[in-house]
Amino acid sequence: MQKIETPLTFRLWTVDEYYLMAEAEILDPEERVELIEGQVIRMAAKGIAHVIAGKQIQKLLENLLAEKVLVWTQDPIRLNNYSEPEPDIALVMPPLKRYLDHHPTASEVYLILEIADTTLRIDTQKKAKTYSRSGIADYWVLDIVDRQLHVFRKPTETGYQNKIILSETENISLLVFPDVSVTVSQMLP
């Protein structure tokens, strides 16, 4: 008799099921989790530098872009039926009333920025693939340990085609607002 191996498959959760788990209190309301590609992932604890960078970036972007965007901080973004991450920073289309009945979707997102102190590999690999598959055109990862900015652009189904790393002295402009430039050091604690 020939031996046949059955491949291991995973049961992925949809966004709707994720919300049902929260409503049924299967997920603790105090637990920091997000849904990435059908998997409920615990979010890493935030260190002081991570918190300071987040507040600094939020203030910087609100000052630079005024009424052009809404700065979403650690709030859900619905990418597809299996992913609803809560990125550290997301720039989304205004006005706020637009989101009375839904979380921002990929087509309503200008930029997603993750802050990495202990999550650099996850942010630059797993999350980058998820954001790329969803069509997020401008994805940044601020590495607060090595004081660099990883910039991902030109999304495809298999990953970003354009990836660069900027030092803290270099400038970057947003794809959607090319006239708005920031120096990487302005975002670092």
mmCIF file of C-alpha atoms in Angstrom:
data_model
loop_
_atom_site.group_PDB
_atom_site.id
_atom_site.type_symbol
_atom_site.label_atom_id
_atom_site.label_comp_id
_atom_site.label_asym_id
_atom_site.label_seq_id
_atom_site.Cartn_x
_atom_site.Cartn_y
_atom_site.Cartn_z
ATOM 1 C CA MET A 1 0.000 0.000 0.000
ATOM 2 C CA GLN A 2 1.324 3.412 -0.964
ATOM 3 C CA LYS A 3 1.769 5.921 1.849
ATOM 4 C CA ILE A 4 -0.040 9.214 1.144
ATOM 5 C CA GLU A 5 0.629 12.314 3.206
ATOM 6 C CA THR A 6 -2.244 14.677 3.849
ATOM 7 C CA PRO A 7 -1.073 18.295 3.817
ATOM 8 C CA LEU A 8 -1.634 20.361 6.934
ATOM 9 C CA THR A 9 -4.282 23.049 6.417
ATOM 10 C CA PHE A 10 -5.323 25.837 8.707
ATOM 11 C CA ARG A 11 -8.797 27.123 9.444
ATOM 12 C CA LEU A 12 -8.680 30.854 8.747
ATOM 13 C CA TRP A 13 -10.996 33.310 10.480
ATOM 14 C CA THR A 14 -12.947 35.942 8.574
ATOM 15 C CA VAL A 15 -13.346 39.495 9.811
ATOM 16 C CA ASP A 16 -17.013 38.777 10.618
ATOM 17 C CA GLU A 17 -16.056 35.709 12.681
ATOM 18 C CA TYR A 18 -13.357 37.749 14.412
ATOM 19 C CA TYR A 19 -16.028 40.232 15.554
ATOM 20 C CA LEU A 20 -18.303 37.390 16.669
ATOM 21 C CA MET A 21 -15.455 36.011 18.807
ATOM 22 C CA ALA A 22 -15.062 39.429 20.412
ATOM 23 C CA GLU A 23 -18.818 39.756 21.027
ATOM 24 C CA ALA A 24 -18.922 36.265 22.578
ATOM 25 C CA GLU A 25 -15.940 37.288 24.745
ATOM 26 C CA ILE A 26 -13.807 34.500 23.358
ATOM 27 C CA LEU A 27 -11.325 37.310 22.825
ATOM 28 C CA ASP A 28 -10.703 39.348 25.976
ATOM 29 C CA PRO A 29 -11.689 43.007 25.307
ATOM 30 C CA GLU A 30 -8.437 44.100 26.995
ATOM 31 C CA GLU A 31 -6.284 41.808 24.876
ATOM 32 C CA ARG A 32 -4.461 43.607 22.059
ATOM 33 C CA VAL A 33 -4.945 41.485 18.936
ATOM 34 C CA GLU A 34 -5.423 41.995 15.221
ATOM 35 C CA LEU A 35 -6.539 39.779 12.352
ATOM 36 C CA ILE A 36 -3.839 39.165 9.744
ATOM 37 C CA GLU A 37 -4.524 36.748 6.878
ATOM 38 C CA GLY A 38 -7.148 34.867 8.865
ATOM 39 C CA GLN A 39 -5.012 34.477 11.980
ATOM 40 C CA VAL A 40 -5.619 36.258 15.293
ATOM 41 C CA ILE A 41 -2.232 37.718 16.202
ATOM 42 C CA ARG A 42 -1.231 39.181 19.562
ATOM 43 C CA MET A 43 0.207 42.635 19.199
ATOM 44 C CA ALA A 44 3.595 43.276 20.776
ATOM 45 C CA ALA A 45 3.835 45.425 23.890
ATOM 46 C CA LYS A 46 4.834 49.004 23.159
ATOM 47 C CA GLY A 47 8.008 50.362 24.725
ATOM 48 C CA ILE A 48 8.466 54.025 25.628
ATOM 49 C CA ALA A 49 10.353 54.848 22.413
ATOM 50 C CA HIS A 50 7.551 53.253 20.371
ATOM 51 C CA VAL A 51 4.893 55.361 22.118
ATOM 52 C CA ILE A 52 6.915 58.585 21.747
ATOM 53 C CA ALA A 53 7.558 57.896 18.043
ATOM 54 C CA GLY A 54 3.848 57.263 17.478
ATOM 55 C CA LYS A 55 2.786 60.523 19.140
ATOM 56 C CA GLN A 56 5.536 62.435 17.342
ATOM 57 C CA ILE A 57 4.578 61.072 13.914
ATOM 58 C CA GLN A 58 0.882 61.708 14.529
ATOM 59 C CA LYS A 59 1.548 65.354 15.420
ATOM 60 C CA LEU A 60 4.000 65.804 12.527
ATOM 61 C CA LEU A 61 1.602 64.425 9.919
ATOM 62 C CA GLU A 62 -1.394 66.343 11.290
ATOM 63 C CA ASN A 63 0.646 69.569 11.118
ATOM 64 C CA LEU A 64 1.948 68.882 7.597
ATOM 65 C CA LEU A 65 -1.268 67.631 6.044
ATOM 66 C CA ALA A 66 -3.912 69.548 8.020
ATOM 67 C CA GLU A 67 -7.322 68.818 6.487
ATOM 68 C CA LYS A 68 -6.028 66.678 3.595
ATOM 69 C CA VAL A 69 -6.065 63.419 5.617
ATOM 70 C CA LEU A 70 -7.265 61.746 8.781
ATOM 71 C CA VAL A 71 -4.466 60.332 10.920
ATOM 72 C CA TRP A 72 -5.632 56.932 12.191
ATOM 73 C CA THR A 73 -3.589 55.719 15.168
ATOM 74 C CA GLN A 74 -3.810 52.025 16.041
ATOM 75 C CA ASP A 75 -7.297 51.789 14.612
ATOM 76 C CA PRO A 76 -8.630 49.023 12.337
ATOM 77 C CA ILE A 77 -8.169 49.052 8.581
ATOM 78 C CA ARG A 78 -10.227 46.476 6.645
ATOM 79 C CA LEU A 79 -7.993 45.098 3.931
ATOM 80 C CA ASN A 80 -10.113 42.137 2.841
ATOM 81 C CA ASN A 81 -12.324 39.399 4.295
ATOM 82 C CA TYR A 82 -9.393 37.893 6.244
ATOM 83 C CA SER A 83 -7.311 40.875 7.388
ATOM 84 C CA GLU A 84 -8.138 43.784 9.631
ATOM 85 C CA PRO A 85 -4.848 45.021 11.089
ATOM 86 C CA GLU A 86 -4.469 47.960 13.441
ATOM 87 C CA PRO A 87 -1.375 49.754 12.121
ATOM 88 C CA ASP A 88 0.478 52.224 14.305
ATOM 89 C CA ILE A 89 -0.312 55.051 11.876
ATOM 90 C CA ALA A 90 -2.536 55.160 8.795
ATOM 91 C CA LEU A 91 -3.361 58.176 6.684
ATOM 92 C CA VAL A 92 -6.889 57.795 5.388
ATOM 93 C CA MET A 93 -9.239 59.843 3.230
ATOM 94 C CA PRO A 94 -11.379 62.429 4.959
ATOM 95 C CA PRO A 95 -14.038 63.247 6.057
ATOM 96 C CA LEU A 96 -14.529 61.377 9.312
ATOM 97 C CA LYS A 97 -18.252 60.877 8.607
ATOM 98 C CA ARG A 98 -17.248 58.687 5.669
ATOM 99 C CA TYR A 99 -16.509 55.933 8.235
ATOM 100 C CA LEU A 100 -19.774 55.922 10.164
ATOM 101 C CA ASP A 101 -20.631 52.479 8.777
ATOM 102 C CA HIS A 102 -17.242 50.870 8.081
ATOM 103 C CA HIS A 103 -13.548 50.894 8.895
ATOM 104 C CA PRO A 104 -11.313 52.386 6.201
ATOM 105 C CA THR A 105 -10.623 49.963 3.366
ATOM 106 C CA ALA A 106 -7.420 49.617 1.335
ATOM 107 C CA SER A 107 -8.759 51.955 -1.355
ATOM 108 C CA GLU A 108 -9.270 54.682 1.287
ATOM 109 C CA VAL A 109 -5.735 54.461 2.701
ATOM 110 C CA TYR A 110 -2.953 56.808 1.555
ATOM 111 C CA LEU A 111 -0.166 55.464 3.789
ATOM 112 C CA ILE A 112 0.377 52.808 6.439
ATOM 113 C CA LEU A 113 3.278 53.225 8.839
ATOM 114 C CA GLU A 114 4.366 50.636 11.387
ATOM 115 C CA ILE A 115 6.818 51.470 14.173
ATOM 116 C CA ALA A 116 9.269 48.649 14.863
ATOM 117 C CA ASP A 117 11.363 48.168 17.945
ATOM 118 C CA THR A 118 10.872 44.413 18.465
ATOM 119 C CA THR A 119 8.742 43.618 15.380
ATOM 120 C CA LEU A 120 10.962 44.594 12.433
ATOM 121 C CA ARG A 121 10.951 41.143 10.783
ATOM 122 C CA ILE A 122 7.162 40.781 11.107
ATOM 123 C CA ASP A 123 6.549 44.327 9.824
ATOM 124 C CA THR A 124 8.954 44.087 6.866
ATOM 125 C CA GLN A 125 7.986 40.553 5.845
ATOM 126 C CA LYS A 126 4.572 39.212 6.927
ATOM 127 C CA LYS A 127 2.762 42.542 7.166
ATOM 128 C CA ALA A 128 4.488 43.886 4.046
ATOM 129 C CA LYS A 129 3.145 40.927 2.031
ATOM 130 C CA THR A 130 -0.339 41.409 3.483
ATOM 131 C CA TYR A 131 -0.363 45.139 2.713
ATOM 132 C CA SER A 132 1.066 44.551 -0.777
ATOM 133 C CA ARG A 133 -1.569 41.936 -1.655
ATOM 134 C CA SER A 134 -4.226 44.425 -0.566
ATOM 135 C CA GLY A 135 -2.859 47.162 -2.827
ATOM 136 C CA ILE A 136 -1.511 49.557 -0.176
ATOM 137 C CA ALA A 137 0.662 51.735 -2.430
ATOM 138 C CA ASP A 138 2.768 53.411 0.265
ATOM 139 C CA TYR A 139 3.932 51.352 3.276
ATOM 140 C CA TRP A 140 6.623 52.521 5.693
ATOM 141 C CA VAL A 141 8.293 50.768 8.622
ATOM 142 C CA LEU A 142 10.148 53.040 11.047
ATOM 143 C CA ASP A 143 12.967 51.044 12.670
ATOM 144 C CA ILE A 144 13.532 52.950 15.902
ATOM 145 C CA VAL A 145 16.431 50.700 16.955
ATOM 146 C CA ASP A 146 18.632 51.211 13.871
ATOM 147 C CA ARG A 147 17.089 54.636 13.190
ATOM 148 C CA GLN A 148 16.043 53.849 9.604
ATOM 149 C CA LEU A 149 12.913 53.989 7.497
ATOM 150 C CA HIS A 150 12.003 51.026 5.291
ATOM 151 C CA VAL A 151 9.853 52.220 2.382
ATOM 152 C CA PHE A 152 7.742 49.771 0.358
ATOM 153 C CA ARG A 153 6.060 50.788 -2.906
ATOM 154 C CA LYS A 154 4.629 49.250 -6.091
ATOM 155 C CA PRO A 155 2.474 46.520 -4.550
ATOM 156 C CA THR A 156 1.810 43.210 -6.286
ATOM 157 C CA GLU A 157 0.222 39.896 -5.276
ATOM 158 C CA THR A 158 3.670 38.515 -4.406
ATOM 159 C CA GLY A 159 5.067 41.527 -2.544
ATOM 160 C CA TYR A 160 6.343 45.044 -3.058
ATOM 161 C CA GLN A 161 8.482 45.617 -6.155
ATOM 162 C CA ASN A 162 10.188 48.716 -4.725
ATOM 163 C CA LYS A 163 11.911 48.537 -1.335
ATOM 164 C CA ILE A 164 14.405 51.072 -0.025
ATOM 165 C CA ILE A 165 15.939 51.851 3.359
ATOM 166 C CA LEU A 166 16.543 55.480 4.304
ATOM 167 C CA SER A 167 18.891 56.741 6.999
ATOM 168 C CA GLU A 168 17.741 59.225 9.593
ATOM 169 C CA THR A 169 19.210 62.154 7.609
ATOM 170 C CA GLU A 170 17.293 61.387 4.407
ATOM 171 C CA ASN A 171 13.979 62.842 3.241
ATOM 172 C CA ILE A 172 10.872 61.087 1.957
ATOM 173 C CA SER A 173 7.694 62.346 0.299
ATOM 174 C CA LEU A 174 4.328 60.667 0.428
ATOM 175 C CA LEU A 175 3.218 59.160 -2.888
ATOM 176 C CA VAL A 176 -0.147 60.901 -2.754
ATOM 177 C CA PHE A 177 1.285 64.229 -1.576
ATOM 178 C CA PRO A 178 4.691 64.527 -3.308
ATOM 179 C CA ASP A 179 5.023 68.157 -2.204
ATOM 180 C CA VAL A 180 5.029 67.057 1.463
ATOM 181 C CA SER A 181 8.477 65.918 2.547
ATOM 182 C CA VAL A 182 9.709 64.722 5.933
ATOM 183 C CA THR A 183 13.165 63.894 7.216
ATOM 184 C CA VAL A 184 13.334 60.455 8.824
ATOM 185 C CA SER A 185 14.812 61.983 11.995
ATOM 186 C CA GLN A 186 11.599 64.023 12.463
ATOM 187 C CA MET A 187 9.769 60.756 13.155
ATOM 188 C CA LEU A 188 12.358 59.240 15.489
ATOM 189 C CA PRO A 189 12.302 59.676 19.282
#
